[in-house]
Amino acid sequence: MIHRTLVRALLASAALAVSVLLAGCNSDQISLANNAKANQPVPPKLVAAMAEKDMDLQSPILIRLFKQEAELEVWKRTRSGDFALLKTYPICRWSGDLGPKIREGDRQAPEGFYSINPSQMNPQSAYYLSFNTGYPNAFDRSLGRTGSELMVHGDCSSRGCYAMTDEQIAEIYALGRESFFGGQKAFQFQAYPFRMTAANMAKHRNNPNMPFWKMIKVGNDHFEVTKREPKVDFCEKKYVFDATRPPNATRDPVFDASAKCPAYVIPDEIASAVREKEQRDDTEMARLIAKGTPVARMNTGIDGGMNKIFASKIPEGATGLSDGGDSQSLQSLALSRAPGTIPGTVNPPKPNLAPEQSEPVVATTSATSSTRVATAGASEGVFSSFARKVGNGATADASQATAARPSAPAQPKPKVADAKPQSVVRVAPKHEAKHETKQAAKPALKPSVTDTAAAAPAPAASASTQLAGSAPVVQSSSFDNRFSAMK
């Protein structure tokens, strides 16, 4: 079974390359056919894991991401029709605070439900490989939220994105590519502040983002109880999940994020299962609050977080707003295997020095960190001909309206000594032009995470050869021509 799957994958890749090369003398086609990064096969160990879990190589995928835990999950549909967890990837770096993105330049990584179609895949990313999350979606735009080019990409550097190692994004990109080859028009991307458990909801009960988090938790619960991708709609500036037409209706309801909700129903089997889960969670949350569960600390000026496996590999590394541990636990991870190459320019979040809040405090205003302006590169049109072929277009343009977001004064940062050991890496923020191209090309091909031997942190790179930031820069070429020969 595994052997046949591997052979089929290799034959499909070879056929694709040959078909593009035979399409003519178009240099763009030839260069993309030879794009080693974008054409890396799914690692054999991951293909073997699919076979064990009754999954096909080209079956649909779904991605879930959790900031506080700094983890990204890839789920894949089994032959039974349900989704099952294929692999969990630690996130190397994310920026901002727990909470949704509000406006361009706030350094926030988005939260919510997004749809990733082939046109959002970027094989020419300045950060190895990437895909666009699709922020802002219709819900975001209905609230006047702004922002653009929010990516999941490699290079472990974030200014509003979710950054993985190059080896990790190579695997994730390959899984998405194969799902499109198998006929999936778009895969769902669910981004959460934390795992939506009763314990986490109790800890963050006074966070001003709690109404939004409770709303997207409904979508999480739909997925949890059905193990099927929830259908997502928007109306009255809110999310609606798994809506269908009423029994006597003659056509499906039409949703508009800013308009009144149409008549709709949620299937009884889903609604009852979600209701039971919510009741259990609410009961457990009330028990934990009554027990005296401390309220989680609000943002104290820390910019994002990173998974502790990466923090343990970096001098003076810290997990920031992600779940970490004491220094001993990070030291114990220092000898473990790093899931990919960690660039020498990685700038970890600074440690949280504020005392933990032990008593509930009712929040009356939104508390956020002071913002720093981040710039982004432009990216669109990638994979677009394939998207049109399967019936999808590119992501909608972002709304130009802006929403005001109150900000708390920045906390004083610890003073850094002028003299640093040679091994300690500190990278000052770089202000890049919107369409600036990364100067130092990374190696075209990275070993997969699954098959890579234990990797040590990469040596520090010069600031002139490494471009900090989160938004990939896209070349004028795209995967359009790559699929033109297949039409």
mmCIF file of C-alpha atoms in Angstrom, residues 10-180:
data_model
loop_
_atom_site.group_PDB
_atom_site.id
_atom_site.type_symbol
_atom_site.label_atom_id
_atom_site.label_comp_id
_atom_site.label_asym_id
_atom_site.label_seq_id
_atom_site.Cartn_x
_atom_site.Cartn_y
_atom_site.Cartn_z
ATOM 1 C CA LEU A 10 6.513 10.277 -7.836
ATOM 2 C CA LEU A 11 4.820 9.574 -11.176
ATOM 3 C CA ALA A 12 2.433 12.494 -10.690
ATOM 4 C CA SER A 13 5.313 14.886 -9.986
ATOM 5 C CA ALA A 14 7.289 13.616 -12.975
ATOM 6 C CA ALA A 15 4.278 13.913 -15.275
ATOM 7 C CA LEU A 16 3.680 17.475 -14.136
ATOM 8 C CA ALA A 17 7.268 18.507 -14.812
ATOM 9 C CA VAL A 18 7.271 16.862 -18.251
ATOM 10 C CA SER A 19 3.945 18.423 -19.246
ATOM 11 C CA VAL A 20 5.167 21.900 -18.360
ATOM 12 C CA LEU A 21 8.455 21.453 -20.213
ATOM 13 C CA LEU A 22 6.626 20.212 -23.311
ATOM 14 C CA ALA A 23 4.288 23.197 -23.275
ATOM 15 C CA GLY A 24 6.743 25.350 -25.216
ATOM 16 C CA CYS A 25 9.719 27.618 -24.813
ATOM 17 C CA ASN A 26 8.216 29.835 -22.143
ATOM 18 C CA SER A 27 11.098 30.491 -19.745
ATOM 19 C CA ASP A 28 8.673 31.161 -16.879
ATOM 20 C CA GLN A 29 7.202 27.676 -17.298
ATOM 21 C CA ILE A 30 10.627 26.077 -17.337
ATOM 22 C CA SER A 31 11.845 27.953 -14.268
ATOM 23 C CA LEU A 32 8.748 27.005 -12.290
ATOM 24 C CA ALA A 33 8.939 23.400 -13.415
ATOM 25 C CA ASN A 34 12.404 23.390 -11.890
ATOM 26 C CA ASN A 35 11.311 25.146 -8.694
ATOM 27 C CA ALA A 36 12.792 22.686 -6.244
ATOM 28 C CA LYS A 37 11.166 24.303 -3.209
ATOM 29 C CA ALA A 38 7.604 24.211 -4.514
ATOM 30 C CA ASN A 39 7.891 20.719 -6.019
ATOM 31 C CA GLN A 40 9.318 18.861 -3.045
ATOM 32 C CA PRO A 41 7.420 15.598 -2.559
ATOM 33 C CA VAL A 42 5.617 14.772 0.649
ATOM 34 C CA PRO A 43 8.215 12.946 2.805
ATOM 35 C CA PRO A 44 7.944 9.130 2.741
ATOM 36 C CA LYS A 45 7.406 8.933 6.512
ATOM 37 C CA LEU A 46 4.450 11.278 6.241
ATOM 38 C CA VAL A 47 3.026 9.261 3.349
ATOM 39 C CA ALA A 48 3.407 6.135 5.494
ATOM 40 C CA ALA A 49 1.537 7.879 8.322
ATOM 41 C CA MET A 50 -1.296 8.661 5.901
ATOM 42 C CA ALA A 51 -1.556 5.008 4.923
ATOM 43 C CA GLU A 52 -1.713 3.968 8.575
ATOM 44 C CA LYS A 53 -4.519 6.463 9.185
ATOM 45 C CA ASP A 54 -6.505 5.432 6.086
ATOM 46 C CA MET A 55 -5.797 8.673 4.220
ATOM 47 C CA ASP A 56 -5.028 9.236 0.562
ATOM 48 C CA LEU A 57 -2.084 11.416 -0.472
ATOM 49 C CA GLN A 58 -4.360 13.823 -2.353
ATOM 50 C CA SER A 59 -7.339 13.844 0.007
ATOM 51 C CA PRO A 60 -8.497 17.232 1.408
ATOM 52 C CA ILE A 61 -6.672 18.893 4.297
ATOM 53 C CA LEU A 62 -7.668 21.333 7.049
ATOM 54 C CA ILE A 63 -5.312 23.441 9.184
ATOM 55 C CA ARG A 64 -5.835 24.549 12.790
ATOM 56 C CA LEU A 65 -3.460 26.901 14.584
ATOM 57 C CA PHE A 66 -3.123 27.934 18.242
ATOM 58 C CA LYS A 67 -1.089 30.981 19.315
ATOM 59 C CA GLN A 68 -0.696 30.285 23.029
ATOM 60 C CA GLU A 69 0.433 26.711 22.432
ATOM 61 C CA ALA A 70 2.430 27.826 19.358
ATOM 62 C CA GLU A 71 1.254 24.800 17.390
ATOM 63 C CA LEU A 72 -0.092 24.262 13.877
ATOM 64 C CA GLU A 73 -2.096 21.123 13.135
ATOM 65 C CA VAL A 74 -2.624 19.564 9.709
ATOM 66 C CA TRP A 75 -5.754 17.427 9.534
ATOM 67 C CA LYS A 76 -6.554 15.215 6.574
ATOM 68 C CA ARG A 77 -9.758 13.543 5.439
ATOM 69 C CA THR A 78 -9.828 9.787 5.809
ATOM 70 C CA ARG A 79 -11.597 7.384 3.480
ATOM 71 C CA SER A 80 -14.540 7.380 5.917
ATOM 72 C CA GLY A 81 -15.108 11.079 5.207
ATOM 73 C CA ASP A 82 -14.043 12.330 8.648
ATOM 74 C CA PHE A 83 -10.952 14.436 9.290
ATOM 75 C CA ALA A 84 -8.171 13.017 11.452
ATOM 76 C CA LEU A 85 -5.028 14.679 12.773
ATOM 77 C CA LEU A 86 -2.048 13.929 10.552
ATOM 78 C CA LYS A 87 0.719 15.982 12.175
ATOM 79 C CA THR A 88 1.306 18.814 14.669
ATOM 80 C CA TYR A 89 4.028 21.367 13.881
ATOM 81 C CA PRO A 90 5.552 23.663 16.546
ATOM 82 C CA ILE A 91 5.417 27.301 15.433
ATOM 83 C CA CYS A 92 8.805 28.996 15.329
ATOM 84 C CA ARG A 93 7.552 32.568 15.748
ATOM 85 C CA TRP A 94 4.348 34.592 15.785
ATOM 86 C CA SER A 95 3.940 38.273 16.607
ATOM 87 C CA GLY A 96 1.510 40.540 18.378
ATOM 88 C CA ASP A 97 -0.846 39.609 21.194
ATOM 89 C CA LEU A 98 -3.583 37.073 21.809
ATOM 90 C CA GLY A 99 -6.573 38.477 19.937
ATOM 91 C CA PRO A 100 -7.678 39.223 16.362
ATOM 92 C CA LYS A 101 -5.951 41.525 13.924
ATOM 93 C CA ILE A 102 -7.602 44.951 13.841
ATOM 94 C CA ARG A 103 -5.670 47.219 11.505
ATOM 95 C CA GLU A 104 -2.717 47.389 9.148
ATOM 96 C CA GLY A 105 0.540 47.705 11.040
ATOM 97 C CA ASP A 106 -0.629 46.464 14.457
ATOM 98 C CA ARG A 107 1.659 43.408 14.222
ATOM 99 C CA GLN A 108 -1.265 41.152 15.075
ATOM 100 C CA ALA A 109 -1.481 37.707 13.499
ATOM 101 C CA PRO A 110 -5.092 37.042 12.457
ATOM 102 C CA GLU A 111 -7.590 34.853 14.299
ATOM 103 C CA GLY A 112 -10.732 33.350 12.812
ATOM 104 C CA PHE A 113 -11.771 31.141 9.901
ATOM 105 C CA TYR A 114 -10.215 31.614 6.476
ATOM 106 C CA SER A 115 -10.269 29.795 3.143
ATOM 107 C CA ILE A 116 -7.031 29.047 1.260
ATOM 108 C CA ASN A 117 -7.402 28.467 -2.487
ATOM 109 C CA PRO A 118 -4.615 27.750 -4.998
ATOM 110 C CA SER A 119 -4.177 31.424 -5.895
ATOM 111 C CA GLN A 120 -2.990 32.075 -2.327
ATOM 112 C CA MET A 121 -0.064 29.659 -2.571
ATOM 113 C CA ASN A 122 3.261 31.444 -3.141
ATOM 114 C CA PRO A 123 6.140 29.343 -4.523
ATOM 115 C CA GLN A 124 8.287 32.456 -5.030
ATOM 116 C CA SER A 125 8.152 33.680 -1.440
ATOM 117 C CA ALA A 126 11.074 35.646 -0.034
ATOM 118 C CA TYR A 127 10.544 33.514 3.082
ATOM 119 C CA TYR A 128 11.132 30.163 1.375
ATOM 120 C CA LEU A 129 7.481 29.175 0.722
ATOM 121 C CA SER A 130 4.211 30.614 1.958
ATOM 122 C CA PHE A 131 0.459 30.794 1.662
ATOM 123 C CA ASN A 132 -1.757 33.816 2.257
ATOM 124 C CA THR A 133 -4.255 33.370 5.102
ATOM 125 C CA GLY A 134 -6.886 35.397 3.240
ATOM 126 C CA TYR A 135 -7.204 38.073 5.918
ATOM 127 C CA PRO A 136 -9.400 40.111 5.956
ATOM 128 C CA ASN A 137 -12.397 37.858 5.414
ATOM 129 C CA ALA A 138 -15.968 39.166 5.054
ATOM 130 C CA PHE A 139 -16.413 39.314 8.837
ATOM 131 C CA ASP A 140 -13.215 41.355 9.267
ATOM 132 C CA ARG A 141 -14.213 43.761 6.499
ATOM 133 C CA SER A 142 -17.686 44.258 7.982
ATOM 134 C CA LEU A 143 -15.975 45.622 11.104
ATOM 135 C CA GLY A 144 -13.655 47.881 9.111
ATOM 136 C CA ARG A 145 -10.581 45.827 9.951
ATOM 137 C CA THR A 146 -7.606 46.316 7.666
ATOM 138 C CA GLY A 147 -4.406 44.493 6.834
ATOM 139 C CA SER A 148 -2.865 42.623 3.940
ATOM 140 C CA GLU A 149 -0.480 39.827 3.037
ATOM 141 C CA LEU A 150 -0.784 37.955 6.327
ATOM 142 C CA MET A 151 1.040 34.705 5.671
ATOM 143 C CA VAL A 152 2.088 31.359 6.992
ATOM 144 C CA HIS A 153 5.673 31.105 5.760
ATOM 145 C CA GLY A 154 9.201 29.930 6.499
ATOM 146 C CA ASP A 155 12.322 31.734 7.754
ATOM 147 C CA CYS A 156 11.128 31.839 11.396
ATOM 148 C CA SER A 157 10.617 35.632 11.246
ATOM 149 C CA SER A 158 7.261 37.286 11.947
ATOM 150 C CA ARG A 159 5.807 40.783 11.713
ATOM 151 C CA GLY A 160 2.117 39.857 11.790
ATOM 152 C CA CYS A 161 2.395 36.364 10.293
ATOM 153 C CA TYR A 162 2.868 32.808 11.480
ATOM 154 C CA ALA A 163 6.451 31.740 10.811
ATOM 155 C CA MET A 164 7.667 28.164 10.572
ATOM 156 C CA THR A 165 11.087 26.792 9.706
ATOM 157 C CA ASP A 166 11.801 26.301 6.019
ATOM 158 C CA GLU A 167 11.621 22.524 6.396
ATOM 159 C CA GLN A 168 8.235 22.746 8.092
ATOM 160 C CA ILE A 169 6.653 25.035 5.508
ATOM 161 C CA ALA A 170 8.019 22.779 2.750
ATOM 162 C CA GLU A 171 5.974 19.887 4.178
ATOM 163 C CA ILE A 172 2.857 21.979 4.797
ATOM 164 C CA TYR A 173 3.074 23.507 1.320
ATOM 165 C CA ALA A 174 3.445 20.052 -0.253
ATOM 166 C CA LEU A 175 0.378 18.772 1.628
ATOM 167 C CA GLY A 176 -1.681 21.718 0.383
ATOM 168 C CA ARG A 177 -0.392 21.305 -3.174
ATOM 169 C CA GLU A 178 -1.330 17.617 -3.255
ATOM 170 C CA SER A 179 -4.812 18.339 -1.909
ATOM 171 C CA PHE A 180 -5.363 20.766 -4.795
#
